[in-house]
Short mmCIF file of N, CA and C in Angstrom, two decimals:
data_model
loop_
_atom_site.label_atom_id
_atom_site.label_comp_id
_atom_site.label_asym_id
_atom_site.label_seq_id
_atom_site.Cartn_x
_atom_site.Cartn_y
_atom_site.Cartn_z
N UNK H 254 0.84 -1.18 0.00
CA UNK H 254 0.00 0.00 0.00
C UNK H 254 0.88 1.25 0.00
N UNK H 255 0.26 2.10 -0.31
CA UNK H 255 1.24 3.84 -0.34
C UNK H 255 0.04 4.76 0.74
N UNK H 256 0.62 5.93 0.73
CA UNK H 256 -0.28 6.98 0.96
C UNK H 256 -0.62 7.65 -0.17
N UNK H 257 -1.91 7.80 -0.53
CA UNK H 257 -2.36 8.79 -1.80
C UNK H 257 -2.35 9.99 -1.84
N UNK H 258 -2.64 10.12 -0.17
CA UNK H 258 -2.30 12.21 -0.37
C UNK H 258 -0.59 12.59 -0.72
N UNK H 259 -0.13 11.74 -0.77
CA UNK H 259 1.21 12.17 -1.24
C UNK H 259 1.32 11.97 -3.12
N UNK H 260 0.51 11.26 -3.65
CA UNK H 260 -0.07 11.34 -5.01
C UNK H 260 -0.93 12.26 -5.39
N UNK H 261 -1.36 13.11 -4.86
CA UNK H 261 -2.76 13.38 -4.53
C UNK H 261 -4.21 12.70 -5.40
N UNK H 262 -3.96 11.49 -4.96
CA UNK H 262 -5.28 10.41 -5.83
C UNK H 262 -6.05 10.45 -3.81
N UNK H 263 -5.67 10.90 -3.09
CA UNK H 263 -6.25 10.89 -2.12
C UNK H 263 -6.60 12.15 -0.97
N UNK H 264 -7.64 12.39 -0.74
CA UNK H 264 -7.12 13.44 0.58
C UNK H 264 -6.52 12.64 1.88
N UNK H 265 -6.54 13.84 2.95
CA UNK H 265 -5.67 13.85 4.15
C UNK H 265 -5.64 12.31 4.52
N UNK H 266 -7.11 12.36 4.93
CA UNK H 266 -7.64 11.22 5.83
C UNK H 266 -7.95 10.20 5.11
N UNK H 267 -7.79 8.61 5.80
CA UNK H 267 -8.31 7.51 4.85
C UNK H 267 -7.54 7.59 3.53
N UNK H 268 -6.21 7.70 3.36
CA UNK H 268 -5.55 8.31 2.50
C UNK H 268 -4.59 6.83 1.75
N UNK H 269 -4.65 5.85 2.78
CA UNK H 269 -3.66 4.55 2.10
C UNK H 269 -4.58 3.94 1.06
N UNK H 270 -3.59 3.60 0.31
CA UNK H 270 -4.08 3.04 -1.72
C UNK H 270 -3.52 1.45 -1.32
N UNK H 271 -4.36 1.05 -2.31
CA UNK H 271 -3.46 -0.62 -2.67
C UNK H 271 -3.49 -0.41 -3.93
N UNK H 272 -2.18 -1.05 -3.95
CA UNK H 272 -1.51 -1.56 -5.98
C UNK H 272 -1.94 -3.02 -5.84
N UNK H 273 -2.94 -3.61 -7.11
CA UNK H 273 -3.40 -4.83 -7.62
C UNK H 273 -2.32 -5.06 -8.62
N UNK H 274 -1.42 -6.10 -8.65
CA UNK H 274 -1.06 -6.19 -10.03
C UNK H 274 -2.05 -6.87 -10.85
N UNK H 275 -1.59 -6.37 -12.13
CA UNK H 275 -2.56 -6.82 -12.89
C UNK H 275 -2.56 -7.54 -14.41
N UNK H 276 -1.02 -6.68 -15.19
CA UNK H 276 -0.25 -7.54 -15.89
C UNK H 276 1.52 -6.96 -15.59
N UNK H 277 2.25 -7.83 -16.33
CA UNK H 277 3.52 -8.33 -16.22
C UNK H 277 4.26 -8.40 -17.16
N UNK H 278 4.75 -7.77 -17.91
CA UNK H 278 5.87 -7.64 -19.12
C UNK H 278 7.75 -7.34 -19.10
N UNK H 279 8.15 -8.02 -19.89
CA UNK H 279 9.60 -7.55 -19.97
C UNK H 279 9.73 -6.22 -20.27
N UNK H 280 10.74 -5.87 -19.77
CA UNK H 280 10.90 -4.44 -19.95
C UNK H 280 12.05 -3.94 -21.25
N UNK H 281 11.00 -3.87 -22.40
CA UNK H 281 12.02 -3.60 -23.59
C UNK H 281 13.36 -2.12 -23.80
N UNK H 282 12.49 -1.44 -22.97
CA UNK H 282 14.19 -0.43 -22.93
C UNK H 282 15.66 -1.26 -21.94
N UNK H 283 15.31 -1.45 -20.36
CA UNK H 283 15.98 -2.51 -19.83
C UNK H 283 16.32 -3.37 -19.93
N UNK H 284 15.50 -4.38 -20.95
CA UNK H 284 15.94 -5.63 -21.03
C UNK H 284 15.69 -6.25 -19.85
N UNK H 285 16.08 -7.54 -19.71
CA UNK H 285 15.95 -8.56 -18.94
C UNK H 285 16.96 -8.52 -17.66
N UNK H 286 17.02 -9.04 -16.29
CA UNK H 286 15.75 -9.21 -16.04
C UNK H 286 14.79 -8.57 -15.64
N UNK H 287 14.69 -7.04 -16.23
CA UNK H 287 13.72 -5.82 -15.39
C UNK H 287 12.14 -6.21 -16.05
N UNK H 288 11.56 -5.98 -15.57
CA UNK H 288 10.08 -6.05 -15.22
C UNK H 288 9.16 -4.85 -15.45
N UNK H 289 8.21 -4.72 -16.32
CA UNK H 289 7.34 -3.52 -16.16
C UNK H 289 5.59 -4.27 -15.68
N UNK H 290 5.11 -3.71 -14.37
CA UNK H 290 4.09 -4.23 -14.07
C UNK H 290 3.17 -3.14 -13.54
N UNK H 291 2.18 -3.56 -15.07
CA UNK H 291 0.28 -2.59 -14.41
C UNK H 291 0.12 -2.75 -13.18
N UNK H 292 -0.60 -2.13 -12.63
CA UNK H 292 -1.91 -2.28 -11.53
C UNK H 292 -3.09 -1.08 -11.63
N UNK H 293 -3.63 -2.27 -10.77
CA UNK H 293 -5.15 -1.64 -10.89
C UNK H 293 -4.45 -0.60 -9.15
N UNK H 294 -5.42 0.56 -8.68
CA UNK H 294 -5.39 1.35 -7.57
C UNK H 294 -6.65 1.28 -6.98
N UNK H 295 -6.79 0.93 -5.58
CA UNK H 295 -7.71 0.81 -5.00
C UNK H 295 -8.00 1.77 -3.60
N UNK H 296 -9.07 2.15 -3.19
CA UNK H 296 -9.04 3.02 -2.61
C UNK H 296 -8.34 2.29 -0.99
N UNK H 297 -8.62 2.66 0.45
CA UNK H 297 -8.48 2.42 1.87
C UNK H 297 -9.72 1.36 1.69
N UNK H 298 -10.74 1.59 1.09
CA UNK H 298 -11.92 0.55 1.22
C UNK H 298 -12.04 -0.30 0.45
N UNK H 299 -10.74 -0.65 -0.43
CA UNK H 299 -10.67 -1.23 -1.44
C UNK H 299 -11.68 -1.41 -2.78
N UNK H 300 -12.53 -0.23 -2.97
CA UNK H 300 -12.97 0.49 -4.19
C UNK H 300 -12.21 0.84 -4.77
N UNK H 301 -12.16 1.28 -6.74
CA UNK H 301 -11.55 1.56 -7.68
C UNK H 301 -11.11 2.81 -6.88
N UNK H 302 -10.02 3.32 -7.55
CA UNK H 302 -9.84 5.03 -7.43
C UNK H 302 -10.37 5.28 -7.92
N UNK H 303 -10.93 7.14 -8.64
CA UNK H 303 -10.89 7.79 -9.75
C UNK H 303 -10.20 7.24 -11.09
N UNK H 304 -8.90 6.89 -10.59
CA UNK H 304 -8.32 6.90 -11.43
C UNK H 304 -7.55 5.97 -12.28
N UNK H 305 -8.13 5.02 -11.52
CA UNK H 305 -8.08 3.58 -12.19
C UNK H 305 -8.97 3.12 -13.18
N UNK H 306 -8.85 3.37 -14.17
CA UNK H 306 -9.39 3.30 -15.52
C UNK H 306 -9.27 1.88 -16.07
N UNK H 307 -8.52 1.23 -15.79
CA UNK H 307 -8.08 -0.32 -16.42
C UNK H 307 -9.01 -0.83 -15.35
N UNK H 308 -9.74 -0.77 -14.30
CA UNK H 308 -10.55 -1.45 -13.36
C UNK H 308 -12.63 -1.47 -14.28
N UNK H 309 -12.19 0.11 -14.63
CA UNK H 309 -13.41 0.49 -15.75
C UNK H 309 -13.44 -0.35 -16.95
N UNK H 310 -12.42 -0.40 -17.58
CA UNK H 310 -12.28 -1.25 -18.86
C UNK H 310 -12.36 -2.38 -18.71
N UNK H 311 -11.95 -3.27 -17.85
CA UNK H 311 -12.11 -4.66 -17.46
C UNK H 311 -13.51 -4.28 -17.42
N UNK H 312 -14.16 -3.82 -16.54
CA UNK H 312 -15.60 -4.30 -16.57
C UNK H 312 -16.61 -4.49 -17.45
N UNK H 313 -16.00 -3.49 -18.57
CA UNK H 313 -17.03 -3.57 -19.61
C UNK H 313 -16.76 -4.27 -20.29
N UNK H 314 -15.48 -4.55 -20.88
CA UNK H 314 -14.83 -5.70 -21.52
C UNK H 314 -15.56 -7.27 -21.19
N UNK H 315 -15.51 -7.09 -19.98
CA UNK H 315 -15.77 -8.82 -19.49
C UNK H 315 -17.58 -8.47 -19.77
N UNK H 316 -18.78 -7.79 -19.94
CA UNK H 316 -19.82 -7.93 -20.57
C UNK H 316 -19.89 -8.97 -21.45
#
């Protein structure tokens, strides 16, 4: 987890995020063995953020 008011994806209070991973790729500028990995952002109540948009797209996708 992070704090979001330091992102500001959060205010003061109730302010810790969770990172979902979500996918997992090689990292083509780095090369191997570096890692580039999505996540979804979830709120303290573990609701989407705002600003988790790939949480939006999954949903409609999977319709």
């Amino acid at each position: 987890n992070f704090d979001g008011s330091s992102t500001f994806q959060s205010g003061g209070s109730n302010s810790d995020m969770y990172l979902d991973p979500a996918a997992m790729f090689r990292d083509p500028f780095r090369k191997d063995p570096n890692k580039l990995v999505f996540c979804e952002v979830f709120k303290y109540n573990r609701k989407p953020a705002e600003t988790n948009l790939r949480h939006t797209c999954k949903r409609i996708m999977d319709m």
